[in-house]
Amino acid sequence: MALLRTPPGTKDVLPTEAAELRLIEDAVRTVFGEFGYGEVWTPVLEYEEVLALSEEQAFLTGFRLLDEAGKVLILRPDLTTPIARVVGSRLRGGVLPHRVFTVSNVFRRTASQRGQDSEFRQAGIELLGSGLPEADAEVIAVACRCLERAGLRGFRVGVGQVAFFTELVNALGLGPELARRLMGDLVAKDLVGFRLAVEQAPGLDDDDRRALLEVPELRDGAAALDSAAGYVRSTAMQAALDHVRAMQEALTAYGYGDRLLFDFGIFRNLEYYTGLVFEIYAPGMGFTLGGGGRYDNLLGRFGAPMPAVGFGLGLDRLHVALVEQGTDFGPAEPAVLMVGALDGHVTLADRLREACVQVFALPAGTPLRS
Amino acid sequence: MKTLRIALARGAIFEPTAALLERCGLDLTEVRANSRKLIFETADGTRFITTRPTDVPTYVEHGAADVGFVGKDVLLEQGKNVYEVLDLGSGRCRMVFATPEGEDRSLEALRHLGTFRVATKYPNVTRAYFQERGISPEIIKLHGSIELAPLVGLAEGIVDLTSTGTTLKENRLEERFQMYESTTRMIVNRVAHKILAVQVSELVARLRAAMAEAL
């Protein structure tokens, strides 16, 4: 007999786990609805050449197959890029902003580990066509509301601003090659390589080098914003910083102001982010539950240039975090085991079901201890 | 304030790392005294765990430790999703390609067969290094005594770490070129880096100061 296994990084979900995941997903969907987001479904398979428009290196590790014409298909590696394709095609020309959400399985080749599988279920929203900091605040508020509604306690949201660093690089007039190397090191979290690159970069004075090294290290809570002001060298940097402050103010109105940790060293692991970015941390968890940010250049690559902001939440990861903090998901077993409900007292069992009692039917004569 | 959980590797990099941490004011008396025990807690609540070098990135990536100290060679090989925040400059060793003394047989194999066999504990680094140069060697993963492989015809060459070159010489192997230089690095879990930012920054600052003092 063949080994009855599933491919690495995938798994079967059995009733207890599925029921808990469903509760989480329902909570998240409800919140998305409350904010007026409409659900969009996209195919599991996409043309590689279409997703390649995103110029996202991280997708190179996706699962691929060939169609009958020899075209390369890729299993959906994230939620945002397919939405960008939809906006560039079928949502083109509508009234802005668009608010859409998706809840889908996404696929990436990763070393299998806890909360990080090859196939995982994500829930995400995209707010398309608004560049306002208040739009970022809404997206973060939706994320916080989802976590709260799912029952997660003590979570924090780390907020960074990619543009503050990229505009510093612009203000210093660094070449595109060096700029790419620096961003690459920061995205890869290689701060040793980053420091070396800054120290070796030609044509910079000590002040320039200090600014490059210190900006990604600005991460002392709310005070990081005040410290950042000291590094502003251009109106674009000022605008990037003002954007964060305006978002913070807007988020306070939702009641989530004190969840924020400001950190100019957050660059996320995708390269399409252009502005404000954020990550969600849960107490005691070594990985992020999700995150998102502003990607103002992505839609242009799909023929519909407009600012956009969104986030994705790992539902499996959120589930791990909830289990870890001892969340009560309610009874996993049916409320009533009814002997004879399968082959005699069907009507009675059905009446109970109509009264919203879960009935697990057993044939007559089933001994109770079994 | 929450204290840090620090993963230390027993092995060659332990002594210089421990000495540096002590110069930062951390108490490693018990960690030094008892090499069997795996978890230690100091008076200020800092917890140390000791493990194999190759396991340090795993503990840190999963958040079972907030901070770890490990060689760059291990990080290159494993490519874990952790912050690499500081080069301690200690534990220096070189990752080299070596073949038996005399004529380099790997070149001969490459000319005739378009490939050669290389034995190593570092298959990922080795594959990436040669592939970037347009060569796809056959990689033979071993767990120890790599020097043996070319002597018994298992491979034409090896990729391994060397600090003094003594082991290579004893086995009549010759270093052909250096691939990477490795030193001990401080790594940080990606969530701990944000949530315990104050504690992490303070440890980095103390380490930097202690390193500067030693210069």
Coordinates of C-alpha atoms in Angstrom, one line a residue:
Chain A
M1 CA 0.0 0.0 0.0
A2 CA 1.2 3.5 -0.8
L3 CA 2.2 5.6 2.2
L4 CA -0.9 7.6 3.1
R5 CA 0.9 10.9 3.5
T6 CA 0.3 14.5 2.5
P7 CA 3.1 16.6 0.8
P8 CA 5.5 18.4 3.3
G9 CA 4.0 21.6 4.7
T10 CA 0.4 20.5 4.1
K11 CA -2.0 18.7 6.5
D12 CA -5.5 17.4 6.8
V13 CA -7.8 19.4 9.1
L14 CA -10.1 17.3 11.3
P15 CA -13.4 18.3 13.0
T16 CA -12.0 19.9 16.2
E17 CA -9.4 22.0 14.5
A18 CA -11.7 22.8 11.6
A19 CA -14.5 24.0 13.9
E20 CA -12.1 26.3 15.8
L21 CA -10.6 27.7 12.5
R22 CA -14.2 28.2 11.3
L23 CA -15.1 30.2 14.4
I24 CA -12.0 32.4 13.9
E25 CA -12.7 32.8 10.2
D26 CA -16.4 33.8 10.9
A27 CA -15.3 36.4 13.4
V28 CA -12.9 37.9 10.8
R29 CA -15.4 37.8 8.0
T30 CA -18.0 39.6 10.2
V31 CA -15.5 42.4 11.0
F32 CA -14.6 42.8 7.3
G33 CA -18.4 43.1 6.6
E34 CA -18.9 45.7 9.3
F35 CA -16.3 47.9 7.5
G36 CA -18.0 47.5 4.2
Y37 CA -15.5 45.2 2.5
G38 CA -16.8 43.0 -0.3
E39 CA -15.6 39.5 -0.8
V40 CA -13.6 38.6 -3.9
W41 CA -12.7 35.1 -5.0
T42 CA -9.7 34.6 -7.3
P43 CA -8.5 31.4 -9.0
V44 CA -6.0 29.2 -7.1
L45 CA -4.0 29.1 -10.3
E46 CA -2.6 32.2 -11.9
Y47 CA -0.3 32.7 -14.9
E48 CA 3.2 33.2 -13.7
E49 CA 3.8 36.0 -16.2
V50 CA 0.9 37.9 -14.8
L51 CA 2.0 37.7 -11.1
A52 CA 5.6 38.4 -12.3
L53 CA 4.3 42.0 -13.0
S54 CA 4.6 42.5 -9.3
E55 CA 8.4 42.1 -9.6
E56 CA 8.2 40.3 -6.3
Q57 CA 11.2 38.1 -5.6
A58 CA 9.6 36.2 -2.8
F59 CA 7.2 34.5 -5.3
L60 CA 10.0 32.7 -7.1
T61 CA 9.6 30.0 -4.5
G62 CA 6.0 29.3 -5.5
F63 CA 4.6 26.0 -6.7
R64 CA 4.3 25.8 -10.5
L65 CA 2.8 23.6 -13.1
L66 CA 2.3 23.8 -16.9
D67 CA -0.9 24.1 -18.8
E68 CA -1.5 22.3 -22.1
A69 CA -0.1 25.2 -24.1
G70 CA 3.1 25.0 -22.0
K71 CA 2.3 28.2 -20.1
V72 CA 3.6 28.3 -16.6
L73 CA 0.9 28.4 -13.9
I74 CA 1.6 29.3 -10.3
L75 CA -0.4 28.4 -7.2
R76 CA -1.5 31.7 -5.6
P77 CA 1.5 32.7 -3.4
D78 CA -0.3 35.7 -1.8
L79 CA -3.6 37.5 -1.8
T80 CA -2.7 41.0 -2.8
T81 CA -1.2 40.4 -6.3
P82 CA -4.3 38.6 -7.6
I83 CA -6.4 41.5 -6.3
A84 CA -4.1 43.9 -8.2
R85 CA -4.8 41.9 -11.3
V86 CA -8.6 42.1 -10.7
V87 CA -8.4 45.8 -10.2
G88 CA -6.4 46.2 -13.4
S89 CA -9.0 44.2 -15.3
R90 CA -12.6 43.9 -14.0
L91 CA -12.7 46.6 -11.3
R92 CA -11.2 49.2 -13.6
G93 CA -13.0 52.6 -13.7
G94 CA -15.3 52.0 -10.8
V95 CA -16.0 54.6 -8.0
L96 CA -13.0 54.8 -5.6
P97 CA -12.1 53.7 -3.1
H98 CA -12.6 50.0 -3.6
R99 CA -12.8 47.9 -0.4
V100 CA -12.3 44.2 -1.0
F101 CA -11.5 41.2 1.1
T102 CA -10.4 37.6 0.4
V103 CA -10.1 34.5 2.6
S104 CA -8.2 31.9 0.8
N105 CA -5.4 29.3 1.0
V106 CA -2.1 30.5 -0.3
F107 CA 0.9 28.4 -1.2
R108 CA 4.6 28.9 -0.7
R109 CA 7.5 26.6 -0.6
T110 CA 8.9 27.0 2.9
A111 CA 10.7 24.8 5.4
S112 CA 7.9 23.3 7.3
Q113 CA 7.6 24.5 10.9
R114 CA 5.1 25.5 13.4
G115 CA 2.6 28.1 12.0
Q116 CA 4.6 28.3 8.8
D117 CA 3.4 25.7 6.2
S118 CA 3.5 25.4 2.4
E119 CA -0.3 25.8 2.3
F120 CA -1.8 28.2 4.7
R121 CA -5.1 30.1 5.0
Q122 CA -5.0 33.9 4.9
A123 CA -7.7 36.5 5.4
G124 CA -6.9 39.9 4.0
I125 CA -8.4 43.2 3.0
E126 CA -7.3 45.8 0.4
L127 CA -8.4 49.4 0.4
L128 CA -7.7 50.6 -3.1
G129 CA -7.6 54.2 -4.4
S130 CA -6.9 56.2 -1.2
G131 CA -3.5 57.5 -0.2
L132 CA -4.7 59.1 3.0
P133 CA -3.1 58.1 6.3
E134 CA -6.6 57.6 7.6
A135 CA -6.9 54.8 5.1
D136 CA -3.9 53.1 6.7
A137 CA -5.5 53.7 10.1
E138 CA -8.7 52.0 9.0
V139 CA -6.8 48.9 7.7
I140 CA -4.9 48.6 11.0
A141 CA -8.1 49.1 12.9
V142 CA -9.8 46.3 10.9
A143 CA -6.8 44.1 11.8
C144 CA -7.0 44.9 15.5
R145 CA -10.8 44.5 15.5
C146 CA -10.4 41.0 13.9
L147 CA -7.9 39.9 16.6
E148 CA -10.0 41.3 19.3
R149 CA -13.2 39.6 18.0
A150 CA -11.3 36.3 17.7
G151 CA -10.5 36.7 21.4
L152 CA -6.8 37.4 21.2
R153 CA -5.3 39.3 24.2
G154 CA -2.3 41.4 24.5
F155 CA -1.4 41.7 20.8
R156 CA 0.8 44.6 19.6
V157 CA 1.1 46.2 16.2
G158 CA 4.6 47.2 15.0
V159 CA 4.4 50.2 12.6
G160 CA 7.3 51.2 10.3
Q161 CA 7.6 53.6 7.4
V162 CA 9.6 52.3 4.4
A163 CA 9.4 55.7 2.7
F164 CA 11.3 57.4 5.5
F165 CA 14.3 55.2 4.7
T166 CA 14.0 55.2 0.9
E167 CA 13.6 59.0 1.0
L168 CA 16.7 59.3 3.1
V169 CA 18.6 57.2 0.5
N170 CA 17.2 59.6 -2.2
A171 CA 18.2 62.7 -0.2
L172 CA 21.7 61.4 0.1
G173 CA 21.8 60.7 -3.6
L174 CA 22.9 57.1 -3.3
G175 CA 23.0 55.2 -6.6
P176 CA 20.3 52.6 -7.4
E177 CA 22.7 49.7 -7.0
L178 CA 23.7 50.7 -3.5
A179 CA 20.1 51.6 -2.6
R180 CA 19.0 48.1 -3.7
R181 CA 21.8 46.4 -1.7
L182 CA 20.8 48.3 1.4
M183 CA 17.1 47.6 1.1
G184 CA 18.0 43.9 0.3
D185 CA 19.9 43.6 3.6
L186 CA 17.2 45.3 5.6
V187 CA 14.5 43.1 4.1
A188 CA 16.7 40.1 4.8
K189 CA 17.2 41.3 8.4
D190 CA 21.0 41.1 7.8
L191 CA 21.9 44.2 9.9
V192 CA 25.6 43.1 10.0
G193 CA 25.8 43.1 6.2
F194 CA 23.8 46.4 6.2
R195 CA 26.3 48.1 8.5
L196 CA 29.2 46.9 6.4
A197 CA 27.6 48.2 3.2
V198 CA 27.0 51.6 4.8
E199 CA 30.6 51.8 6.1
Q200 CA 32.0 50.9 2.7
A201 CA 29.8 53.2 0.7
P202 CA 31.8 55.8 -1.1
G203 CA 31.2 59.6 -1.0
L204 CA 29.3 59.8 2.3
D205 CA 30.4 61.9 5.3
D206 CA 30.1 60.7 8.9
D207 CA 26.8 62.4 9.4
D208 CA 25.3 60.6 6.3
R209 CA 26.5 57.2 7.5
R210 CA 25.2 57.8 11.0
A211 CA 21.8 58.7 9.6
L212 CA 21.7 55.5 7.4
L213 CA 22.7 53.3 10.4
E214 CA 20.5 54.9 13.0
V215 CA 17.2 55.4 11.1
P216 CA 16.5 51.6 10.9
E217 CA 17.3 51.4 14.6
L218 CA 14.7 54.0 15.6
R219 CA 12.4 51.8 17.7
D220 CA 11.7 53.0 21.1
G221 CA 8.0 53.1 21.1
A222 CA 6.2 56.4 20.6
A223 CA 9.4 58.3 21.2
A224 CA 10.7 56.8 17.9
L225 CA 8.6 59.4 16.1
D226 CA 10.1 62.3 18.0
S227 CA 13.6 60.9 17.4
A228 CA 12.9 60.4 13.7
A229 CA 12.2 64.2 13.3
G230 CA 15.9 64.8 13.9
Y231 CA 16.8 62.8 10.7
V232 CA 14.6 64.6 8.3
R233 CA 16.6 65.9 5.3
S234 CA 13.9 66.6 2.7
T235 CA 10.2 67.5 2.3
A236 CA 9.6 63.9 1.2
M237 CA 11.0 62.6 4.5
Q238 CA 8.9 65.1 6.4
A239 CA 5.8 63.9 4.5
A240 CA 6.6 60.3 5.3
L241 CA 6.9 61.1 9.0
D242 CA 3.8 63.3 9.0
H243 CA 1.9 60.4 7.4
V244 CA 2.8 58.1 10.3
R245 CA 1.7 60.7 12.9
A246 CA -1.6 61.3 11.1
M247 CA -2.2 57.6 11.0
Q248 CA -1.5 57.3 14.7
E249 CA -4.0 60.1 15.5
A250 CA -6.7 58.5 13.3
L251 CA -6.1 55.1 14.9
T252 CA -6.5 56.5 18.4
A253 CA -10.2 57.3 17.5
Y254 CA -10.7 53.6 17.0
G255 CA -9.3 52.9 20.4
Y256 CA -6.1 51.1 19.3
G257 CA -3.5 53.9 19.7
D258 CA -1.8 52.2 22.6
R259 CA -1.4 48.9 20.6
L260 CA 1.2 50.6 18.4
L261 CA 5.0 50.1 18.6
F262 CA 6.8 52.4 16.2
D263 CA 9.8 50.9 14.6
F264 CA 11.6 52.3 11.5
G265 CA 13.4 49.0 11.1
I266 CA 10.3 47.1 9.9
F267 CA 10.6 46.4 6.2
R268 CA 8.4 43.3 5.9
N269 CA 9.5 40.4 3.6
L270 CA 7.9 41.6 0.4
E271 CA 9.4 44.3 -1.7
Y272 CA 6.3 45.9 -3.1
Y273 CA 5.7 47.9 0.1
T274 CA 6.3 51.7 -0.5
G275 CA 5.1 53.4 2.6
L276 CA 3.7 52.7 6.0
V277 CA 4.1 49.0 6.9
F278 CA 2.9 47.0 10.0
E279 CA 3.2 43.6 11.6
I280 CA 1.1 41.9 14.3
Y281 CA 2.8 40.4 17.3
A282 CA 1.1 38.2 19.9
P283 CA 2.6 37.6 23.4
G284 CA 4.8 34.5 23.6
M285 CA 4.7 33.9 19.8
G286 CA 8.0 33.9 18.0
F287 CA 6.5 34.7 14.6
T288 CA 4.2 37.4 13.4
L289 CA 0.5 36.7 12.9
G290 CA 0.3 38.9 9.8
G291 CA 0.9 42.3 8.6
G292 CA 0.6 44.6 5.7
G293 CA 1.1 48.1 4.5
R294 CA 1.0 50.6 1.7
Y295 CA 1.9 49.6 -1.8
D296 CA 1.4 52.6 -4.0
N297 CA 3.3 51.4 -7.1
L298 CA 1.9 47.9 -7.5
L299 CA -1.4 48.7 -9.1
G300 CA 0.4 50.7 -11.8
R301 CA 2.1 47.6 -12.9
F302 CA -1.3 46.1 -13.6
G303 CA -2.5 49.1 -15.6
A304 CA -4.5 50.8 -12.9
P305 CA -2.2 53.2 -11.1
M306 CA -3.6 54.1 -7.7
P307 CA -2.5 54.2 -4.1
A308 CA -3.4 51.1 -2.0
V309 CA -3.1 49.7 1.5
G310 CA -3.9 46.2 2.8
F311 CA -3.1 43.5 5.2
G312 CA -3.1 39.7 5.4
L313 CA -3.7 37.7 8.5
G314 CA -2.5 34.1 8.9
L315 CA -5.6 32.3 10.2
D316 CA -3.6 29.2 11.2
R317 CA -1.1 31.4 13.1
L318 CA -3.9 33.2 14.8
H319 CA -5.3 29.8 15.8
V320 CA -1.9 28.8 17.3
A321 CA -1.8 32.0 19.3
L322 CA -5.3 31.5 20.6
V323 CA -4.7 27.9 21.6
E324 CA -1.4 29.0 23.2
Q325 CA -3.3 31.5 25.5
G326 CA -5.8 28.9 26.4
T327 CA -8.8 30.2 24.5
D328 CA -12.1 28.3 25.1
F329 CA -13.6 27.5 21.7
G330 CA -16.7 25.9 23.2
P331 CA -17.6 22.2 23.2
A332 CA -16.1 20.2 20.3
E333 CA -18.5 17.3 20.7
P334 CA -22.2 17.2 19.7
A335 CA -24.4 18.1 22.7
V336 CA -26.5 14.9 22.5
L337 CA -25.6 11.3 21.6
M338 CA -29.0 9.6 20.8
V339 CA -29.3 5.9 20.7
G340 CA -31.9 4.9 18.2
A341 CA -32.0 8.2 16.4
L342 CA -30.6 6.6 13.3
D343 CA -33.1 3.9 12.8
G344 CA -36.3 4.5 14.8
H345 CA -36.6 7.9 16.6
V346 CA -35.6 9.9 13.5
T347 CA -38.5 12.3 13.9
L348 CA -37.7 13.0 17.6
A349 CA -34.1 13.6 16.7
D350 CA -35.1 15.9 13.9
R351 CA -37.3 18.0 16.2
L352 CA -34.3 18.4 18.6
R353 CA -32.2 19.5 15.6
E354 CA -34.8 22.1 14.7
A355 CA -34.5 23.4 18.2
C356 CA -30.8 23.9 17.5
V357 CA -29.6 20.9 19.5
Q358 CA -26.8 19.0 17.9
V359 CA -27.7 15.4 17.7
F360 CA -25.3 12.5 17.0
A361 CA -27.4 9.6 15.8
L362 CA -26.6 6.0 16.8
P363 CA -28.5 2.9 15.8
A364 CA -30.9 1.3 18.4
G365 CA -29.2 -1.1 20.8
T366 CA -25.8 0.6 20.8
P367 CA -24.3 -0.1 24.2
L368 CA -23.8 3.3 26.0
R369 CA -20.2 2.7 27.1
S370 CA -19.1 2.5 23.5
Chain B
M1 CA 10.9 44.5 32.8
K2 CA 10.9 41.3 30.9
T3 CA 14.4 39.7 30.7
L4 CA 16.0 38.0 27.7
R5 CA 16.3 34.3 27.0
I6 CA 19.7 33.7 25.4
A7 CA 20.7 30.7 23.4
L8 CA 24.4 29.8 23.6
A9 CA 26.3 27.2 21.6
R10 CA 28.5 24.8 23.4
G11 CA 31.6 24.2 21.2
A12 CA 34.4 26.3 19.7
I13 CA 32.6 29.7 19.9
F14 CA 31.4 29.2 23.5
E15 CA 34.5 30.5 25.3
P16 CA 35.0 33.9 23.5
T17 CA 31.2 34.5 23.5
A18 CA 30.9 33.7 27.2
A19 CA 33.9 35.9 28.0
L20 CA 32.4 38.8 26.1
L21 CA 29.0 38.4 27.8
E22 CA 30.7 38.4 31.1
R23 CA 32.5 41.7 30.3
C24 CA 28.9 43.0 29.7
G25 CA 28.1 42.2 33.3
L26 CA 26.2 39.0 32.7
D27 CA 26.7 36.2 35.2
L28 CA 27.8 33.0 33.5
T29 CA 29.4 31.3 36.5
E30 CA 26.8 28.5 36.6
V31 CA 26.7 28.1 32.8
R32 CA 30.5 27.5 32.9
A33 CA 30.4 25.3 35.9
N34 CA 27.9 22.8 34.7
S35 CA 28.2 21.6 31.1
R36 CA 25.4 18.9 31.5
K37 CA 22.6 21.3 32.5
L38 CA 20.7 22.9 29.6
I39 CA 18.8 25.8 31.2
F40 CA 20.2 28.4 33.6
E41 CA 18.7 31.4 35.3
T42 CA 20.8 34.2 36.7
A43 CA 19.9 36.4 39.6
D44 CA 18.5 39.2 37.3
G45 CA 16.2 36.7 35.6
T46 CA 18.2 36.3 32.4
R47 CA 17.8 32.8 31.1
F48 CA 20.5 30.9 29.2
I49 CA 19.9 27.8 27.2
T50 CA 22.8 25.8 25.9
T51 CA 22.6 23.7 22.7
R52 CA 24.4 22.5 19.7
P53 CA 25.6 25.4 17.4
T54 CA 23.4 24.2 14.5
D55 CA 20.3 24.3 16.7
V56 CA 20.8 27.9 18.0
P57 CA 19.1 29.5 14.9
T58 CA 16.1 27.1 15.3
Y59 CA 15.5 28.1 18.9
V60 CA 15.7 31.7 18.0
E61 CA 13.6 31.5 14.9
H62 CA 10.8 29.8 16.7
G63 CA 11.0 32.2 19.6
A64 CA 12.0 29.6 22.2
A65 CA 15.0 31.9 22.8
D66 CA 14.9 35.7 22.1
V67 CA 18.6 36.0 21.3
G68 CA 21.3 33.6 20.2
F69 CA 25.0 33.6 19.4
V70 CA 26.1 31.5 16.5
G71 CA 28.7 31.3 13.7
K72 CA 28.0 33.0 10.3
D73 CA 28.7 29.6 8.7
V74 CA 25.6 28.1 10.4
L75 CA 23.5 31.1 9.4
L76 CA 24.6 30.9 5.7
E77 CA 23.8 27.3 5.6
Q78 CA 20.4 27.5 7.3
G79 CA 19.1 30.8 5.9
K80 CA 16.7 31.2 8.9
N81 CA 14.3 34.1 9.2
V82 CA 16.0 36.0 12.1
Y83 CA 17.6 39.4 12.6
E84 CA 21.4 39.3 12.4
V85 CA 22.3 42.3 14.5
L86 CA 25.9 42.2 15.5
D87 CA 29.2 40.7 14.4
L88 CA 31.2 39.8 17.5
G89 CA 34.4 39.4 15.5
S90 CA 35.3 36.3 17.5
G91 CA 35.2 32.6 16.6
R92 CA 36.9 33.5 13.3
C93 CA 37.3 30.7 10.8
R94 CA 37.3 30.3 7.1
M95 CA 35.1 28.2 4.8
V96 CA 37.4 26.8 2.1
F97 CA 37.5 24.5 -0.8
A98 CA 40.3 21.9 -0.5
T99 CA 41.5 18.9 -2.5
P100 CA 44.3 16.4 -2.0
E101 CA 47.8 17.9 -2.4
G102 CA 49.4 17.9 -5.8
E103 CA 47.4 18.4 -8.9
D104 CA 43.8 19.6 -8.3
R105 CA 41.7 16.6 -9.4
S106 CA 38.5 18.5 -9.3
L107 CA 39.6 20.6 -12.3
E108 CA 40.4 17.4 -14.1
A109 CA 36.9 16.0 -13.4
L110 CA 35.3 19.3 -14.3
R111 CA 37.1 19.3 -17.7
H112 CA 36.1 15.8 -18.6
L113 CA 32.8 15.3 -16.8
G114 CA 31.5 18.9 -16.5
T115 CA 31.1 18.3 -12.7
F116 CA 33.0 17.1 -9.7
R117 CA 32.0 15.6 -6.3
V118 CA 32.4 17.7 -3.2
A119 CA 31.9 16.4 0.3
T120 CA 30.7 18.9 2.9
K121 CA 28.6 19.5 6.1
Y122 CA 27.3 22.7 4.3
P123 CA 25.4 21.5 1.2
N124 CA 23.3 24.6 0.8
V125 CA 26.2 27.1 1.0
T126 CA 28.3 24.9 -1.3
R127 CA 25.6 24.5 -3.9
A128 CA 24.8 28.2 -3.9
Y129 CA 28.5 29.2 -4.1
F130 CA 29.3 27.0 -7.1
Q131 CA 26.0 27.6 -8.9
E132 CA 26.6 31.4 -8.8
R133 CA 29.8 30.5 -10.8
G134 CA 28.0 28.4 -13.3
I135 CA 29.1 25.0 -11.8
S136 CA 26.8 22.3 -10.4
P137 CA 29.0 20.0 -8.4
E138 CA 27.6 16.7 -7.1
I139 CA 27.2 17.4 -3.4
I140 CA 27.8 14.7 -0.9
K141 CA 26.5 15.6 2.6
L142 CA 28.5 14.2 5.5
H143 CA 28.2 14.8 9.2
G144 CA 31.8 14.7 10.3
S145 CA 35.4 13.9 9.3
I146 CA 34.9 15.5 5.9
E147 CA 38.7 15.2 5.2
L148 CA 38.3 11.5 4.8
A149 CA 36.1 11.7 1.7
P150 CA 38.7 12.7 -1.0
L151 CA 41.3 10.3 0.6
V152 CA 39.1 7.3 -0.1
G153 CA 37.7 8.4 -3.4
L154 CA 34.3 9.5 -2.3
A155 CA 34.8 13.0 -3.6
E156 CA 37.3 15.1 -5.5
G157 CA 37.2 17.9 -3.0
I158 CA 35.7 19.2 0.3
V159 CA 34.1 22.3 1.6
D160 CA 34.8 22.8 5.2
L161 CA 35.8 25.2 8.0
T162 CA 39.3 25.7 9.0
S163 CA 40.9 28.1 11.5
T164 CA 44.6 27.1 11.5
G165 CA 44.7 24.6 8.6
T166 CA 46.3 21.9 10.7
T167 CA 43.6 19.3 10.1
L168 CA 43.8 19.9 6.3
K169 CA 47.6 19.5 6.4
E170 CA 47.5 16.4 8.5
N171 CA 45.3 14.8 5.9
R172 CA 47.5 16.0 3.0
L173 CA 44.8 18.3 1.8
E174 CA 45.5 21.7 0.2
E175 CA 43.3 24.7 0.4
R176 CA 42.5 25.8 -3.2
F177 CA 40.5 28.9 -2.4
Q178 CA 38.5 30.6 0.4
M179 CA 34.7 30.8 0.0
Y180 CA 33.6 32.8 3.1
E181 CA 35.0 34.0 6.3
S182 CA 32.9 33.3 9.4
T183 CA 32.7 35.0 12.8
T184 CA 30.2 34.7 15.6
R185 CA 27.0 36.7 15.2
M186 CA 24.3 37.8 17.5
I187 CA 20.8 36.9 16.2
V188 CA 17.4 38.0 17.4
N189 CA 13.9 36.5 17.0
R190 CA 11.9 38.8 14.7
V191 CA 9.2 39.4 17.2
A192 CA 11.5 39.7 20.2
H193 CA 13.4 42.3 18.2
K194 CA 10.3 44.5 18.2
I195 CA 8.6 43.6 21.5
L196 CA 11.8 43.5 23.6
A197 CA 13.4 46.3 21.6
V198 CA 14.7 48.1 24.8
Q199 CA 16.3 44.9 26.2
V200 CA 17.8 43.9 22.8
S201 CA 19.2 47.4 22.1
E202 CA 20.7 47.6 25.6
L203 CA 22.5 44.2 25.1
V204 CA 23.8 45.3 21.7
A205 CA 25.0 48.6 23.1
R206 CA 26.8 46.8 26.0
L207 CA 28.3 44.2 23.6
R208 CA 29.6 47.0 21.3
A209 CA 31.1 48.9 24.3
A210 CA 32.8 45.7 25.6
M211 CA 34.2 45.0 22.1
A212 CA 35.4 48.6 21.7
E213 CA 37.1 48.4 25.1
A214 CA 39.0 45.2 24.1
L215 CA 40.4 46.8 20.9

